Coordinates of C-alpha atoms in Angstrom, one line a residue:
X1 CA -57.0 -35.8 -11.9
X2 CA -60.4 -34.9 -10.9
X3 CA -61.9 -36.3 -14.0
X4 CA -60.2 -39.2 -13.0
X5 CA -62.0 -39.3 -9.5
X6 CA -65.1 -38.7 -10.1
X7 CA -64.7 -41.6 -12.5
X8 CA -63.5 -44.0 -9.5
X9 CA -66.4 -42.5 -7.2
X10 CA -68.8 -43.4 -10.0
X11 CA -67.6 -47.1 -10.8
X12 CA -67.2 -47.7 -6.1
X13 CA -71.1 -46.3 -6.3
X14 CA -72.2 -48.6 -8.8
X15 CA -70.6 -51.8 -7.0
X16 CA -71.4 -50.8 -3.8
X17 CA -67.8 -50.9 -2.7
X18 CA -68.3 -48.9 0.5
X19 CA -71.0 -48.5 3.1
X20 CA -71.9 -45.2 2.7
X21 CA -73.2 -46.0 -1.1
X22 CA -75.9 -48.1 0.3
X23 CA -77.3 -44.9 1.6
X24 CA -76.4 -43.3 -1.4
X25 CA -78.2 -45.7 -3.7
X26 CA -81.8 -45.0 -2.5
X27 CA -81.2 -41.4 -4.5
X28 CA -79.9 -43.1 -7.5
X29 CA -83.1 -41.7 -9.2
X30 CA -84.4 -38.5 -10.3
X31 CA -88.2 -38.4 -11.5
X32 CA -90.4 -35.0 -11.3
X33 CA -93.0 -36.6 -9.6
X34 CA -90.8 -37.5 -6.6
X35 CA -89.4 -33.6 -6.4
X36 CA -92.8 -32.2 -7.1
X37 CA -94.1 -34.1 -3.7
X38 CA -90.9 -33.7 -1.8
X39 CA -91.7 -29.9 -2.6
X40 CA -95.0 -30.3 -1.5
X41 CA -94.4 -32.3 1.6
X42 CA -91.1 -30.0 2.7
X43 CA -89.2 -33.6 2.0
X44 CA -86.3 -31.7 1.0
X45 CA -84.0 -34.0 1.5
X46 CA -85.3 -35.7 -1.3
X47 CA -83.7 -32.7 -3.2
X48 CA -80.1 -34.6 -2.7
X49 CA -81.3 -36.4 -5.8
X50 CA -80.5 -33.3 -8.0
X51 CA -77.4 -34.5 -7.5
X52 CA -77.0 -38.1 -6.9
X53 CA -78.6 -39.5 -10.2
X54 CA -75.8 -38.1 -12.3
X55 CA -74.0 -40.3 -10.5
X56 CA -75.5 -43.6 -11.0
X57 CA -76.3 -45.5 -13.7
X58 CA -78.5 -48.2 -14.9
X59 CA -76.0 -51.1 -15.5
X60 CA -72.5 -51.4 -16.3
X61 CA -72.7 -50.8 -20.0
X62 CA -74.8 -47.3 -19.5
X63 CA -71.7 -46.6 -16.4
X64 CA -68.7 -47.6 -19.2
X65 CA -70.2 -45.7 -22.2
X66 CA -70.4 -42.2 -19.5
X67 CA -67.2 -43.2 -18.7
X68 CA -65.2 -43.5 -21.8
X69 CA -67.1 -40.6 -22.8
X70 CA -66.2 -38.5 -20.0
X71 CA -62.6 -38.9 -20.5
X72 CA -62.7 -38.4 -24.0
X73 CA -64.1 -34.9 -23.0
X74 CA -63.4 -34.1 -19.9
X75 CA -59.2 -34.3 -19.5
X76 CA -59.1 -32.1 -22.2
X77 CA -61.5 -29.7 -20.8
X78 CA -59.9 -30.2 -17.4
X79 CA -56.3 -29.3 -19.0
X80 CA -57.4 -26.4 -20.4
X81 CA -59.0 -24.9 -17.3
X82 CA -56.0 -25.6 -15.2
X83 CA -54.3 -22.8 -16.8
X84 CA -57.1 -20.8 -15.3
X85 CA -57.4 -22.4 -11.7
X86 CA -58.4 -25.8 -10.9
X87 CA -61.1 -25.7 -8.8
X88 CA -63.1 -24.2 -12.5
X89 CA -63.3 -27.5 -13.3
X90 CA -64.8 -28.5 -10.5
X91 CA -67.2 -25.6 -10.1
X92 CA -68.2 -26.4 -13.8
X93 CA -69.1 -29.9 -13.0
X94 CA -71.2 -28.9 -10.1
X95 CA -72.6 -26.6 -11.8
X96 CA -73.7 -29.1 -14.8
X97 CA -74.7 -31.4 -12.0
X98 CA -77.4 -28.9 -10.4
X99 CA -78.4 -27.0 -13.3
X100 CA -78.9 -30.4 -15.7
X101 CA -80.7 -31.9 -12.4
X102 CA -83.3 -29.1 -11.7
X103 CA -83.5 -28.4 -15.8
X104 CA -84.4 -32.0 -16.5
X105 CA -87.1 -32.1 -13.8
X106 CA -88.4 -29.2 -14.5
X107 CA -88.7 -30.2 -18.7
X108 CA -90.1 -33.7 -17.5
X109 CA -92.9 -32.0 -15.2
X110 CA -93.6 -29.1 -18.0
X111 CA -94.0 -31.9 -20.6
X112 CA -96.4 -33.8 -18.0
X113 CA -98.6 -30.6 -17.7
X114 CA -99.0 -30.2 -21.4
X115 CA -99.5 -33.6 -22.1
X116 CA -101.3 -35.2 -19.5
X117 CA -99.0 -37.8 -20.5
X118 CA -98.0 -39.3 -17.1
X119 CA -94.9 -40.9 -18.1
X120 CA -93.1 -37.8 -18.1
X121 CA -94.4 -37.3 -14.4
X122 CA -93.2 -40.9 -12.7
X123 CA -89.7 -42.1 -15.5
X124 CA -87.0 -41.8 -13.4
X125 CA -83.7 -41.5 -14.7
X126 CA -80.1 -41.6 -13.7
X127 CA -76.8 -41.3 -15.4
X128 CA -74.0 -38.8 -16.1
X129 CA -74.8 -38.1 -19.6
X130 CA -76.2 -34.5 -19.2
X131 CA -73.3 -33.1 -17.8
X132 CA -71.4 -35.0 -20.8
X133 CA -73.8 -33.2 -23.3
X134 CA -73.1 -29.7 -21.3
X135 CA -69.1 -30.6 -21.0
X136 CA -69.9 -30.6 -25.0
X137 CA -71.4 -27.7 -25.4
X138 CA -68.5 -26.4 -23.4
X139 CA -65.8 -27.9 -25.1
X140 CA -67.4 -26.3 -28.8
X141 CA -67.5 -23.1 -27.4
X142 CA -64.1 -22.6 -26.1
X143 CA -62.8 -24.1 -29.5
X144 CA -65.4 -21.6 -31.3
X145 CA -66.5 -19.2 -29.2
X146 CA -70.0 -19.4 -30.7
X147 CA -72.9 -20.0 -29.1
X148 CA -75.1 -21.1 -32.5
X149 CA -72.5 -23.2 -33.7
X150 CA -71.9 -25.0 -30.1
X151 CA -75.4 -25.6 -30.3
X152 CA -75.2 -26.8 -33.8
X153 CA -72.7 -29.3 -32.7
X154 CA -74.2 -30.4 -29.6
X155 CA -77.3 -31.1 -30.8
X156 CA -76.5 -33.2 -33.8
X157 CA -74.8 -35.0 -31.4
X158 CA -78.1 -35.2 -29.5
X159 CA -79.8 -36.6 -32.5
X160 CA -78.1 -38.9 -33.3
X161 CA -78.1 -40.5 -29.8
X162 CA -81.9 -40.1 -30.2
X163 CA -82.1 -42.3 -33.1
X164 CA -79.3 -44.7 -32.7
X165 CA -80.4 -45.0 -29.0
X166 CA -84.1 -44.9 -28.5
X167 CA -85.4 -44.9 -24.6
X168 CA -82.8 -42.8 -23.7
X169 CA -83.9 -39.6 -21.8
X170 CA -83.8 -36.8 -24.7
X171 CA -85.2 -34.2 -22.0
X172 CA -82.2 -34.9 -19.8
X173 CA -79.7 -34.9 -22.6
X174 CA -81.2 -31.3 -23.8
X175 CA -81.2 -30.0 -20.1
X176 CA -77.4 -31.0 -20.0
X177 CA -76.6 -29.0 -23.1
X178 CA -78.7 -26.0 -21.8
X179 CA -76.6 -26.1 -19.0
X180 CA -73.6 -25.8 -20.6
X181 CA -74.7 -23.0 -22.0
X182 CA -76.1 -21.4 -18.5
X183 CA -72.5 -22.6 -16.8
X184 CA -70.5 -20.7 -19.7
X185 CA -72.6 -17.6 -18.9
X186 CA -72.0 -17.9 -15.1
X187 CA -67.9 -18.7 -15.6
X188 CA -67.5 -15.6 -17.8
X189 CA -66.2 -17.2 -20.9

């Protein structure tokens, strides 16, 4: 059910189907240059993009792949943690949200500063797909219980988006499966 919902939430974002998404919609975008000046500038509202990028996308086909994705991996995850408690499910997609959110900035700026490359500075990027890659992670571990082979798994998986997919945000992707790995730590599995 909450799987489900945050599904709906996603697809009334991306059409706009109620008011409060046209506020919404100026966060749609997560860059480190914009939380590196909102730092600076004690914009911390600006911070609320942590969050709101996983939850847009950059066009319908980049919303349905998340989707379909997401509940490929995340009913199962979310039956299995119901016979824990329900709200772990939530928490863990929170967590994914904020830890993939701060990660991926944090990579994007790191790789500007040894670079110079300013294209790592200003991209902004959007989408759900780093919680999907640390749902993943999640997912491997609880079927394995292994840390190196949950990796393993994960990050062919991130390869092969990589090559079959160029352009898409490989720092994000990473900072998603990182994340899974920092949210099994924090659950206690």
């Amino acid at each position: 059910m909450i799987t489900e919902l945050f599904i709906l939430f996603m697809f009334i974002l991306h059409f706009q189907l109620i008011e409060i998404t046209q506020y919404l919609y100026y966060y749609k975008t997560l860059s480190s240059s914009i939380i590196v000046s909102s730092l600076i500038n004690n914009n911390y509202y600006e911070l609320t993009r942590i969050l709101t990028s996983n939850l847009f996308h950059t066009g319908l086909s980049h919303l349905l792949i998340n989707m379909i994705s997401f509940i490929s991996i995340g009913i199962p995850l979310e039956d299995f943690f119901k016979n824990y408690n329900e709200i772990v499910y939530l928490k863990v997609i929170f967590y994914l949200m904020i830890f993939s959110g701060i990660q991926s900035t944090a990579y994007h700026y790191i790789a500007y500063l040894l670079t110079g490359n300013e294209y790592f500075n200003q991209v902004q990027y959007c989408g759900f797909s780093a919680v999907l890659f640390g749902l993943n992670f999640i997912t491997h571990f609880l079927k394995s219980n292994s840390i190196y082979y949950s990796l393993k798994q994960v990050l062919q998986h991130l390869l092969y988006i990589y090559i079959v997919m160029p352009g898409t945000s490989t720092l994000g992707h990473l900072a998603g499966l990182l994340s899974g790995v920092v949210v099994i730590k924090i659950i206690g599995f």
